[in-house]
XYZ file of C-alpha atoms in Angstrom:
621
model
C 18.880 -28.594 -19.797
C 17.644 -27.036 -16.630
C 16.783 -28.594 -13.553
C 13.371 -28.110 -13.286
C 11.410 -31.307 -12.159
C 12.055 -34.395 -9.647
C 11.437 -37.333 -11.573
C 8.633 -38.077 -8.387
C 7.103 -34.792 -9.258
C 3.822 -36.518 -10.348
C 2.428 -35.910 -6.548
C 0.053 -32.330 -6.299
C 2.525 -31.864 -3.427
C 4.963 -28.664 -4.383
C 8.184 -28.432 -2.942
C 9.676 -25.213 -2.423
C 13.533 -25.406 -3.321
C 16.630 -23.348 -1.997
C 17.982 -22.987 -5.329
C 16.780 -22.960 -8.796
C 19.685 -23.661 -11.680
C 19.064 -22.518 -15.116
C 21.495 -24.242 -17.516
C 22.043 -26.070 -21.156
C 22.655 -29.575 -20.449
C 24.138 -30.536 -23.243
C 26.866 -28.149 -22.049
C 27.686 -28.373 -18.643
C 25.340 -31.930 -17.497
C 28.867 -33.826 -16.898
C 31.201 -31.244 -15.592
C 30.599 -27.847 -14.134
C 27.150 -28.527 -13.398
C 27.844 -31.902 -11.988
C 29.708 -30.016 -9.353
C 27.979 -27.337 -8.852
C 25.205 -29.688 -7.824
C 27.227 -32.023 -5.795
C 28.576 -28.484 -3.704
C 25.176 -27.040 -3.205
C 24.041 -31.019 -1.593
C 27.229 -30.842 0.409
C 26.119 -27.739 1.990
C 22.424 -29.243 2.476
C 21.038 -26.573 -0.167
C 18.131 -28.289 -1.411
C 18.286 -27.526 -5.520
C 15.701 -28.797 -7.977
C 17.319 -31.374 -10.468
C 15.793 -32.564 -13.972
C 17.474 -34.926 -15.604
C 15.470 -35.267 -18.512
C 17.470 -34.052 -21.537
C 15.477 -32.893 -24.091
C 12.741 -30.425 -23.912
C 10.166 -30.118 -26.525
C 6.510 -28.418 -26.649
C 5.490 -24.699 -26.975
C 4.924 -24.300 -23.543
C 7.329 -24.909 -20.351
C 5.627 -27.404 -18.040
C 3.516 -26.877 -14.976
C 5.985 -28.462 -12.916
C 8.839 -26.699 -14.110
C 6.881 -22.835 -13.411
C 5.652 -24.294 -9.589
C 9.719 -25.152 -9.366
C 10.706 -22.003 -10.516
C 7.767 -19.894 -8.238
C 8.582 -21.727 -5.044
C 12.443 -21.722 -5.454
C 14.703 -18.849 -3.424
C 17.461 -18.185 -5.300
C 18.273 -18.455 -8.991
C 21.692 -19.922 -10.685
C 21.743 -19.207 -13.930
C 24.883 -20.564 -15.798
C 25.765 -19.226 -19.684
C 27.563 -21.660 -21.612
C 27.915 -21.221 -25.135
C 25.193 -22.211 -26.370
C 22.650 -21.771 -24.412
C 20.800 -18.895 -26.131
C 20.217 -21.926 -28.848
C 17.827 -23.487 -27.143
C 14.536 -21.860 -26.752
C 13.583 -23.517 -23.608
C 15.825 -22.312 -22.029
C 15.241 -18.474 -23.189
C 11.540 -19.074 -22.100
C 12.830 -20.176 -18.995
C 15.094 -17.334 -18.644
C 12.318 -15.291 -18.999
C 9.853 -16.563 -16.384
C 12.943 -16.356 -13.979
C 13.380 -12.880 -14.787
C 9.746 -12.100 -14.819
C 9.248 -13.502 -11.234
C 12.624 -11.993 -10.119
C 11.257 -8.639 -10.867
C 7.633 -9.354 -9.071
C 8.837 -10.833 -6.109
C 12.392 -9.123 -5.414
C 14.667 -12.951 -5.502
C 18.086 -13.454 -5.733
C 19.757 -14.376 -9.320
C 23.243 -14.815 -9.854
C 24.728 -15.096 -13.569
C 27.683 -17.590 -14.210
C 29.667 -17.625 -17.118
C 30.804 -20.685 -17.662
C 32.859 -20.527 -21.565
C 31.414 -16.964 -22.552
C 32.299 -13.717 -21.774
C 29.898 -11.481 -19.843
C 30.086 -9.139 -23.177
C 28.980 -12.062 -25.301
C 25.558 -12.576 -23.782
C 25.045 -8.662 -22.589
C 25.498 -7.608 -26.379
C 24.644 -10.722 -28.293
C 27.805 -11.634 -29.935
C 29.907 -14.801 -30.759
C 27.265 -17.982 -30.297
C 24.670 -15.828 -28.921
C 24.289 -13.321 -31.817
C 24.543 -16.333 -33.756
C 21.549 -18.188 -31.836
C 19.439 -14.979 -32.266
C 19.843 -14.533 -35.575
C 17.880 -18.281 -35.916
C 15.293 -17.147 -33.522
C 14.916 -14.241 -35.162
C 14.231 -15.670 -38.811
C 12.192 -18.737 -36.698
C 9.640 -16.693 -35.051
C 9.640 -14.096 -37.705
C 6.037 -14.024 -37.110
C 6.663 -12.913 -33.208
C 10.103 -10.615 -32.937
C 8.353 -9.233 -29.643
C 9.058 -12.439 -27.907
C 12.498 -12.322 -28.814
C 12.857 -8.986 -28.409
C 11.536 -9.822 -24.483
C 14.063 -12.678 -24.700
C 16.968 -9.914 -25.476
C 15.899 -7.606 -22.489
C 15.939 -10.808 -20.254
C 19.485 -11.512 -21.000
C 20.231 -7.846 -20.577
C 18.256 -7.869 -16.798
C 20.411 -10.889 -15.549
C 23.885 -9.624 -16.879
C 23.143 -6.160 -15.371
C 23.453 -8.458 -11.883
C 26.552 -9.059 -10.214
C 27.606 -12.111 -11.595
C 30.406 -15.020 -11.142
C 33.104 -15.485 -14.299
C 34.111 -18.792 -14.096
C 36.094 -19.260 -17.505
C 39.703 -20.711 -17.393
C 39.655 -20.774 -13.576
C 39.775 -24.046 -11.472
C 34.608 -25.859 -11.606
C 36.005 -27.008 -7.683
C 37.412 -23.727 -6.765
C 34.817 -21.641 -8.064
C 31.926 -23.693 -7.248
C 32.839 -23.875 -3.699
C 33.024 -19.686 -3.571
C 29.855 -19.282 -5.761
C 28.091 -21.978 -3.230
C 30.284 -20.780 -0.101
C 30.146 -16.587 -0.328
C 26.796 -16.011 -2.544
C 24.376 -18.060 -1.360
C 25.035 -16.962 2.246
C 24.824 -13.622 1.381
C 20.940 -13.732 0.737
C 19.389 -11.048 2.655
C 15.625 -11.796 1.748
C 13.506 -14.797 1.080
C 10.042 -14.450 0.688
C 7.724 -17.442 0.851
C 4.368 -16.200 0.982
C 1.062 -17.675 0.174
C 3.275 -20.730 -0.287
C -0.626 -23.033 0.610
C 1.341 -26.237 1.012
C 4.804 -25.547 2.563
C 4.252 -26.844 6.053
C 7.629 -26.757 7.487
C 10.428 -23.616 6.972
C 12.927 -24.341 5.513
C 16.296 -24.920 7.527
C 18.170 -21.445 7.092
C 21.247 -22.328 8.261
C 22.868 -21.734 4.868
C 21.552 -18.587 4.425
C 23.013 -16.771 8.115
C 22.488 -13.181 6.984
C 19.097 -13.297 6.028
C 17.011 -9.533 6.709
C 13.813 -10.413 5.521
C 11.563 -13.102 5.878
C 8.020 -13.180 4.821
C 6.021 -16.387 5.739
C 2.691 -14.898 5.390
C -0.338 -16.747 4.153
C 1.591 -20.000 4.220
C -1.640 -21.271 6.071
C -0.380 -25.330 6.321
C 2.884 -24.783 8.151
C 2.978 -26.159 11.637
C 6.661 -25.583 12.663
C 9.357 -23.111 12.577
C 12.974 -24.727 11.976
C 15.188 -24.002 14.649
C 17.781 -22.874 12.705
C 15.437 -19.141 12.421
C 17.557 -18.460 15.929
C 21.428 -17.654 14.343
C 19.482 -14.741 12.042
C 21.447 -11.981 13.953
C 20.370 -10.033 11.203
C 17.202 -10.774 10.513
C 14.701 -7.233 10.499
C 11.784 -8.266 9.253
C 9.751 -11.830 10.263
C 6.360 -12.366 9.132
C 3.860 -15.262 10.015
C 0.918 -13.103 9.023
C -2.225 -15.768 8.847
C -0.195 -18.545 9.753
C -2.813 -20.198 11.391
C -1.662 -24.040 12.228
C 1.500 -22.489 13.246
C 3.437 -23.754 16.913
C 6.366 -22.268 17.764
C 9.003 -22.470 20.682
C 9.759 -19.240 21.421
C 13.306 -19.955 23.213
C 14.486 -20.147 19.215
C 13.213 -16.938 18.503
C 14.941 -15.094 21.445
C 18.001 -14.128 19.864
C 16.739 -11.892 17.307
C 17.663 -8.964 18.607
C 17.571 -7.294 15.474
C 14.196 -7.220 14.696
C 12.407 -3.825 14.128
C 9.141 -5.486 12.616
C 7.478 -8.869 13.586
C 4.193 -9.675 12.182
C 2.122 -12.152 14.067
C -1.550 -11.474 13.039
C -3.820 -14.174 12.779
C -1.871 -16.538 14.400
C -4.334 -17.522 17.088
C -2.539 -20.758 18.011
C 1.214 -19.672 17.645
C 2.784 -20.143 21.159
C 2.398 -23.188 23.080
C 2.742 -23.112 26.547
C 6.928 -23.724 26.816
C 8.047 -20.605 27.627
C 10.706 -19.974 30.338
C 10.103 -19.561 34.070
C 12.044 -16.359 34.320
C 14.140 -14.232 31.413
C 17.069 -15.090 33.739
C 16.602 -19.041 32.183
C 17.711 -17.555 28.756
C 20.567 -16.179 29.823
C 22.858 -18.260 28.066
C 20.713 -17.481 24.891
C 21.844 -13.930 25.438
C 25.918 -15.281 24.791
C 24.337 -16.593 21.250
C 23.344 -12.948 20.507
C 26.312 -11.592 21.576
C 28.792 -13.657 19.774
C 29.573 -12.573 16.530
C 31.141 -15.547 15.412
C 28.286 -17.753 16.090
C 27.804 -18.727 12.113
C 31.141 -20.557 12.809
C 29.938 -22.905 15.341
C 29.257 -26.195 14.235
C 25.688 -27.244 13.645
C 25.075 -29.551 16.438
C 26.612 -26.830 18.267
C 23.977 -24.743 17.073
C 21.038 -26.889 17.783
C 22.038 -27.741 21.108
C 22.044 -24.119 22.006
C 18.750 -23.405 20.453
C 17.023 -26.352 21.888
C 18.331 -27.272 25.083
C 15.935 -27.695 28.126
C 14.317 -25.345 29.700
C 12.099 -25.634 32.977
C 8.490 -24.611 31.609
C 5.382 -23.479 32.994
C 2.884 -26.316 33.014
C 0.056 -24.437 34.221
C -0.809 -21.891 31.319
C -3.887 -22.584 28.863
C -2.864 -22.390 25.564
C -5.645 -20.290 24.342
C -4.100 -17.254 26.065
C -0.518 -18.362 25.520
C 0.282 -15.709 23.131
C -0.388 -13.056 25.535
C 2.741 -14.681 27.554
C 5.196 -13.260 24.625
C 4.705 -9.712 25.166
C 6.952 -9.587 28.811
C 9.932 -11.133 26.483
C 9.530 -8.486 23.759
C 11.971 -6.454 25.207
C 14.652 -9.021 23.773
C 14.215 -7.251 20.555
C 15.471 -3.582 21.563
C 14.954 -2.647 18.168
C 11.371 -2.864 17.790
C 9.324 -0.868 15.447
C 6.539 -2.440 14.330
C 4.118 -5.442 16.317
C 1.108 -6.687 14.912
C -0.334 -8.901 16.977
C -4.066 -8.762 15.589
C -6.899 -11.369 15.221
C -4.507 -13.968 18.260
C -7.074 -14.239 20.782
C -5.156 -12.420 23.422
C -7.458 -12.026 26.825
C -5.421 -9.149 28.483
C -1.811 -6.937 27.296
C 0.971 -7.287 29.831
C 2.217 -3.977 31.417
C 5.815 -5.012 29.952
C 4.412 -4.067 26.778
C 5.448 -0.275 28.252
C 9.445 -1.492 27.855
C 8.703 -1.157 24.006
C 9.846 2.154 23.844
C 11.261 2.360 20.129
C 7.657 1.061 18.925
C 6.458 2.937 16.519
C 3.295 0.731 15.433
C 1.140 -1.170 17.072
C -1.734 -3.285 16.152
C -3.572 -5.253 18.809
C -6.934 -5.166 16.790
C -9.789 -8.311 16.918
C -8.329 -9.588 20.353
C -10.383 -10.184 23.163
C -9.067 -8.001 25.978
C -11.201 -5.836 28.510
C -8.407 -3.094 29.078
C -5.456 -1.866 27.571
C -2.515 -1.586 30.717
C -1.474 2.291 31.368
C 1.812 1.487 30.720
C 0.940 2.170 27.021
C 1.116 5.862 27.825
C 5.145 4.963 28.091
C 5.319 4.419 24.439
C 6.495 8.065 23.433
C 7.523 6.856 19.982
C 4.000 5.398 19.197
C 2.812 6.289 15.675
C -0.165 4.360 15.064
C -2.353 2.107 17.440
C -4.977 0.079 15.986
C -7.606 -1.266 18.217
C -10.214 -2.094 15.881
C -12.120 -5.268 16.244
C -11.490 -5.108 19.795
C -15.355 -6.036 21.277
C -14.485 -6.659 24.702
C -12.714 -3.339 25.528
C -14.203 -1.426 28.256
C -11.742 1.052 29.276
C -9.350 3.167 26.900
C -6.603 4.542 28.918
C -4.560 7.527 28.842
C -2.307 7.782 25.699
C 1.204 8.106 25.130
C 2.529 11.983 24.996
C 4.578 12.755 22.083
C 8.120 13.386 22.085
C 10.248 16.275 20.202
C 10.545 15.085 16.314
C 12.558 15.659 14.087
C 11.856 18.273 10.956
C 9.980 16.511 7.983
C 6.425 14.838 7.572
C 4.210 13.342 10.919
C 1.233 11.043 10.572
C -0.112 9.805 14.268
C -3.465 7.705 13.791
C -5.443 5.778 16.403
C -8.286 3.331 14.913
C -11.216 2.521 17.501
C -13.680 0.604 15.438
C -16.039 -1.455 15.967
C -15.538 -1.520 20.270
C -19.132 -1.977 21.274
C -17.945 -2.789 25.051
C -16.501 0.665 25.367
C -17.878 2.381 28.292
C -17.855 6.158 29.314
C -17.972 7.180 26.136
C -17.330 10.752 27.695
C -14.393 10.012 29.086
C -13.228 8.274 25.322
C -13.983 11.262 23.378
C -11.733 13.208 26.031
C -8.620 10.655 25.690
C -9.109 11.034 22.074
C -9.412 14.336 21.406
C -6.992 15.928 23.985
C -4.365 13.381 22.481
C -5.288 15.141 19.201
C -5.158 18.827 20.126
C -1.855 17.946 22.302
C 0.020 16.264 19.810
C -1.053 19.081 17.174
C -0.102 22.120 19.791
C 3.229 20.518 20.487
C 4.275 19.633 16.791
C 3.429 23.237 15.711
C 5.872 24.692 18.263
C 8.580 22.343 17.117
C 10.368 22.461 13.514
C 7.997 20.193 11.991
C 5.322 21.461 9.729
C 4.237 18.935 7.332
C 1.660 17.332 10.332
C -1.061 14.679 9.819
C -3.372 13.020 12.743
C -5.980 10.900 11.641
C -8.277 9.110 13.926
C -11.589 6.621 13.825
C -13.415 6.437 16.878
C -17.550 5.405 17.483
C -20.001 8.433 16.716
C -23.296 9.155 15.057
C -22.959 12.270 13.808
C -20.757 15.136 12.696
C -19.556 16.854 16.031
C -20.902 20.760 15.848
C -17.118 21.953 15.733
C -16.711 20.981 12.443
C -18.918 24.375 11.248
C -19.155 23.379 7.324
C -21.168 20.073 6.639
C -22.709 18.632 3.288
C -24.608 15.107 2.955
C -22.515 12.379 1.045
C -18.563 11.670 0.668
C -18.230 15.163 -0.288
C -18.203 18.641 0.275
C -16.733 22.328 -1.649
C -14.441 24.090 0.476
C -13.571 28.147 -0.186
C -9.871 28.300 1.067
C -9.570 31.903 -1.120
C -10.243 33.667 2.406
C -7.620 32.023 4.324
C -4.959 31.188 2.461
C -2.516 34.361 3.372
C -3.879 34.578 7.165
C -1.143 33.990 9.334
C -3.346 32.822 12.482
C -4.653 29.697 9.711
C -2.511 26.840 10.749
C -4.907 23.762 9.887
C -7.619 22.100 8.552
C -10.019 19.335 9.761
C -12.154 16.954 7.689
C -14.846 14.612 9.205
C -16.931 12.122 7.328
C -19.494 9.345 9.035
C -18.976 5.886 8.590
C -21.878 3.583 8.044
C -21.151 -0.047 7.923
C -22.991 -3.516 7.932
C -22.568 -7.119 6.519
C -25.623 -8.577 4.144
C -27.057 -10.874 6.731
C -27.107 -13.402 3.538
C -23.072 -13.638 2.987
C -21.636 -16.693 3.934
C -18.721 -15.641 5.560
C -16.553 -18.860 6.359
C -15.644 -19.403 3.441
C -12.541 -16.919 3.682
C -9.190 -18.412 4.979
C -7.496 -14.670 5.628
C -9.116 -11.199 6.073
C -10.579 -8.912 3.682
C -9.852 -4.852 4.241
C -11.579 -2.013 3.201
C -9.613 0.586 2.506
C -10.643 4.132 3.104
C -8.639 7.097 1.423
C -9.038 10.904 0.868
C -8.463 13.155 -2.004
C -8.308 17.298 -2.291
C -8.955 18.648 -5.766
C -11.606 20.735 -7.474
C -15.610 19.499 -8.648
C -14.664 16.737 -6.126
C -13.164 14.083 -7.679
C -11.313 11.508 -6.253
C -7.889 12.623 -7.765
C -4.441 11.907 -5.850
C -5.820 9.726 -3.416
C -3.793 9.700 0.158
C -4.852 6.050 1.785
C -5.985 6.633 5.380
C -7.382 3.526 6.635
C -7.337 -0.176 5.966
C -10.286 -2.100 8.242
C -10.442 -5.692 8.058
C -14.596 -6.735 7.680
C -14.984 -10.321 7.182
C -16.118 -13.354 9.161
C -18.233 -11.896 11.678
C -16.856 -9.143 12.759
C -19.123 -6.581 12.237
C -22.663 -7.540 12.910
C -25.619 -4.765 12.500
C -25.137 -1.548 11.609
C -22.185 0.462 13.003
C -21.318 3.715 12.873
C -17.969 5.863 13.636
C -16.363 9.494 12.456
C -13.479 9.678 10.625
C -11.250 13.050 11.825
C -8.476 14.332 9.860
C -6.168 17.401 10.847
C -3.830 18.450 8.353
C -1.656 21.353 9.222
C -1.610 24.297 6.458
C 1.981 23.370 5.342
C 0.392 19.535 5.054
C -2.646 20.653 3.352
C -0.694 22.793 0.428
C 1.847 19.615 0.051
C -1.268 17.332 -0.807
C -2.716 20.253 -3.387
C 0.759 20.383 -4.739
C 0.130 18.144 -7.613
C -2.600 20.150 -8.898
C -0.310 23.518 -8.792
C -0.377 23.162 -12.703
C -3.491 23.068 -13.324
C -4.348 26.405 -11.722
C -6.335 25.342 -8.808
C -9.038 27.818 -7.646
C -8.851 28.332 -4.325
C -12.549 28.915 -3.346
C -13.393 25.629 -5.411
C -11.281 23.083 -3.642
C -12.972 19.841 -3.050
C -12.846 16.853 -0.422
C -13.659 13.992 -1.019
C -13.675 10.535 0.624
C -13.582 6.919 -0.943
C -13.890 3.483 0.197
C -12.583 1.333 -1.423
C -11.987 -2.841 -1.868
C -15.214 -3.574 -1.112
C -16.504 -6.881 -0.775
C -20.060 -7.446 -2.062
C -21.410 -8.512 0.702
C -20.752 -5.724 2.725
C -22.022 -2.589 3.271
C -20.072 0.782 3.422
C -20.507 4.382 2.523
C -20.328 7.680 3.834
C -23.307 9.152 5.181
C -21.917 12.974 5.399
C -18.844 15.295 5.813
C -17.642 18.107 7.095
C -14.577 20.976 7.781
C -12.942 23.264 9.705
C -10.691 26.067 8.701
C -8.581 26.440 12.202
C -6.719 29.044 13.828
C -4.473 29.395 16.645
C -7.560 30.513 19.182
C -9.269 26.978 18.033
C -6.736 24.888 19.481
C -6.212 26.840 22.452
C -10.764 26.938 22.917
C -11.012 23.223 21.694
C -12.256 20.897 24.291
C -15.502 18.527 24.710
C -17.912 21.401 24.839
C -16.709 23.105 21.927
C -16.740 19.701 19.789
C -20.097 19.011 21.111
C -22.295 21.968 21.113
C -21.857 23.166 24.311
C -22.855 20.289 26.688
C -22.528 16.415 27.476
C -26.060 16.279 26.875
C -25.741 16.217 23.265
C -22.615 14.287 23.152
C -24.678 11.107 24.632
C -26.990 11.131 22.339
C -24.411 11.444 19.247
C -23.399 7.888 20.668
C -27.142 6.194 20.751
């Protein structure tokens, strides 16, 4: 029936599989399927094969659900009668229901019905359902679920196979499908320790390793993904990799490396020039054509290495070689032990994101200010930095929504506080001056930075995670172009937790809402900040600042347009949520600003503050 289980599957051990095939034995065992599995092995596509022949039992096995959760892509061939057999519509249904959760491939063959047959039930399958139907009389939802399964996998492009050549067909179905899948996703996978070889799958976009906490090595064959976007070894944390087969992914726009404190050894090339020939593997766009030891030789041919590098800071040694990947958007490289940022982490000029939180660091270089595209930068965690240096100046966007956030939490290192306030708040009033002179108007800047109190600016204040605002008096002045929310953060771990007992991070997430008698209604998520091990020790303390520009603020109270909002009884409120239990988090008080166009123009330290530095020192005790 379907090939489910390795007759050695008695091992705890699961295997993840390329491909998964769904099919009635009695059927197809000796012919098409014979092939189809003989193909897929020619092509070194690893496929789970049962050949036990009759299923019985309520339930479908434990091996046969790990098979189907840790395979990539799913074959599922319709013979004639394979609605009859009611393994293989519970099957059918797991595969559908873990298609839909995790976004996997599945390709329909019809091997002696017509795609009409199984879509509408007809012929041998209306027959078959009439038998389940007066079978389970007792549960018509489960066949009812077993009808919308069959109507989910026929929606799919599928292959029609009837009166053709098995060999014809099952080379195109193995040759032209399986190559085109775009995104495999292998996370949390707890026992996978090696990737799988990829070279049958050459236009993969999306791969997502995270979690996968025993794998140790990367397979070479990652390094002919010309089109790979997206590559994610989040909390990979046994994880050694040679970057040389990395290098010619030029197409990446996000790479996720956080948590991977030991993923670089020390082999990395002398000089970019050493790579060159990589370059000629990026460039050639036949390079799926080249034979595999072709391949391989190209990927792994010697290099002359630096010897003298310690591999605890041999992460820190990517970032000069980042500019291989022009398209860069996103880099987390949080929680990887890095002692000090390369200035060539300036060249990443199309980043939009960066995350260099929980890294060990004293100073950020100034070539950060070069990143004119930079969206968000995340520096939380970070308890050796001293110095915070001048950030990046915006660029002219384009019209629609803006959200710029910067994250400094929990930087107890940070010295001349004075001078951190003034790189964070002139970024702020700059980048909101500048976007309200362009054509955008729907403008958010959110920003979490060390503080003790509400700054005096913010001229409306109320203990707790809330506070009434009366917008009724605003609303139609035309000098009103924002508003800005504050709200201190209080946070501490229960000095009783045992925190080692966690293999990846916990976040607390931290979100907003605008809507009357202050409830938490359409919540907008601001701020995810990771809190276990022993990251934050004592009691901490930092301001959350929001700036929402009018147009912003009346999209967000949008939703509540039918329900007749009153103006002068608008409420904001803030939530934290995800909390572990053995931390500590809440919000002490809040506060708001209505501002107009003199604000901006007036705001600077003494303003915020109250007038002097005086104060401002000790709102940082």
């Amino acid at each position: 029936m379907a090939c489910i289980r390795n007759q050695s599957s008695s091992s705890s051990h699961t295997k993840n599989f390329d491909v998964f095939v769904s099919f009635r034995g009695a059927d197809t065992r000796n012919n098409f399927t014979g092939h189809l599995f003989a193909a897929l092995e020619r092509k070194s596509i690893d496929a789970f094969k049962d050949d036990q022949k009759i299923k019985k039992g309520e339930f479908l096995e434990p091996e046969l659900l790990q098979a189907i959760e840790g395979s990539r892509v799913f074959i599922v061939v319709f013979s004639k009668d394979y609605a009859s057999s009611t393994w293989c519509m519970k099957e059918l249904q797991k595969i559908v229901d873990w298609v839909e959760k995790t976004g996997r491939s599945v390709l329909p063959v019809f091997y002696d019905v017509t795609p009409s047959e199984v879509r509408k039930q007809s012929g041998k399958f209306g027959e078959a359902f009439a038998k389940h139907e007066e079978r389970f009389k007792d549960d018509l939802e489960m066949v009812q679920k077993w009808r919308e399964a069959l109507n989910a996998i026929t929606n799919r492009c599928g292959w029609d196979v009837q009166n053709k050549p098995q060999h014809e067909e099952i080379e195109k179905i193995v040759g032209e499908y399986l190559p085109n899948l775009i995104r495999l996703d292998l996370n949390n996978s707890k026992n996978l320790t090696e990737m799988p070889d990829l070279r049958g799958a050459p236009r993969l976009k999306y791969l997502d390793l995270s979690g996968c906490i025993e794998i140790v090595r990367i397979d070479p064959s990652i390094g002919i993904l010309r089109e790979l976007v997206s590559l994610s070894l989040r909390n990979c944390k046994k994880l050694f990799i040679n970057l040389n087969i990395i290098f010619g992914l030029n197409s990446l726009k996000g790479l996720d490396l956080a948590g991977c404190s030991k993923l670089l050894n020390n082999r990395l090339p002398k000089k970019p020039k050493e790579t060159e020939h990589l370059e000629k593997v990026e460039t050639n766009r036949s390079v799926i054509q080249l034979s595999t030891s072709s391949i391989y030789e190209i990927l792994m041919s010697p290099f002359n290495f630096l010897s003298n590098r310690k591999n605890k800071d041999s992460l820190g040694l990517l970032v000069p070689y980042l500019s291989r990947f022009p398209c860069l958007l996103g880099l987390d490289l949080s929680f990887c032990n890095l002692l000090q940022i390369p200035d060539a982490i300036g060249n990443l000029h199309s980043l939009k994101t960066l995350n260099m939180g929980g890294n060990k660091f004293v100073r950020l270089p100034t070539t950060i200010k070069e990143l004119s595209n930079l969206d968000h930068l995340n520096l939380e965690h970070c308890k050796q930095l001293k110095y915070l240096p001048e950030l990046p100046t915006i660029k002219e966007q384009e019209r629609g929504k803006y959200v710029r956030e910067l994250f400094i939490f929990n930087c107890p290192n940070l010295s001349e506080m004075e001078h951190c306030y003034h790189i964070a708040f002139s970024w702020m009033t700059q980048i909101f001056k500048a976007l309200l002179e362009s054509s955008l108007s729907l403008v958010n800047i959110e920003i979490i930075i060390p503080g003790t109190q509400i700054p005096w600016w913010f001229n409306k204040q109320n203990v707790g995670n809330s506070i009434s605002m009366d917008l009724s008096v605003v609303m139609e002045d035309p000098n009103w172009i924002a508003i800005s929310c504050c709200a201190m953060l209080v946070a501490c771990h229960d000095d009783s937790a045992d925190l080692n007992d966690r293999w990846q991070l916990d976040y607390v997430t931290t979100g907003y809402s605008f809507q009357n008698n202050q409830v938490l209604g359409n919540t907008y998520w601001a701020i995810s900040i990771a809190v276990n091990d022993d990251l934050i020790m004592g009691e901490i303390d930092h301001l959350f600042i929001l700036f929402l520009s009018r147009e912003s603020l009346i999209h967000h109270l949008d939703p509540y347009e039918d329900e007749m909002i009153d103006l002068d009884k608008i409420g904001f409120t803030i939530g934290i949520f995800n909390l572990p239990k053995d931390l500590h988090f809440e919000v002490k008080n809040c506060g708001y600003r209505c501002v107009f166009k003199k604000d901006l123009e007036q705001l600077n330290l003494n303003t915020m503050f109250g007038g002097n530095f005086s104060s401002m020192q000790a709102f940082n005790k």
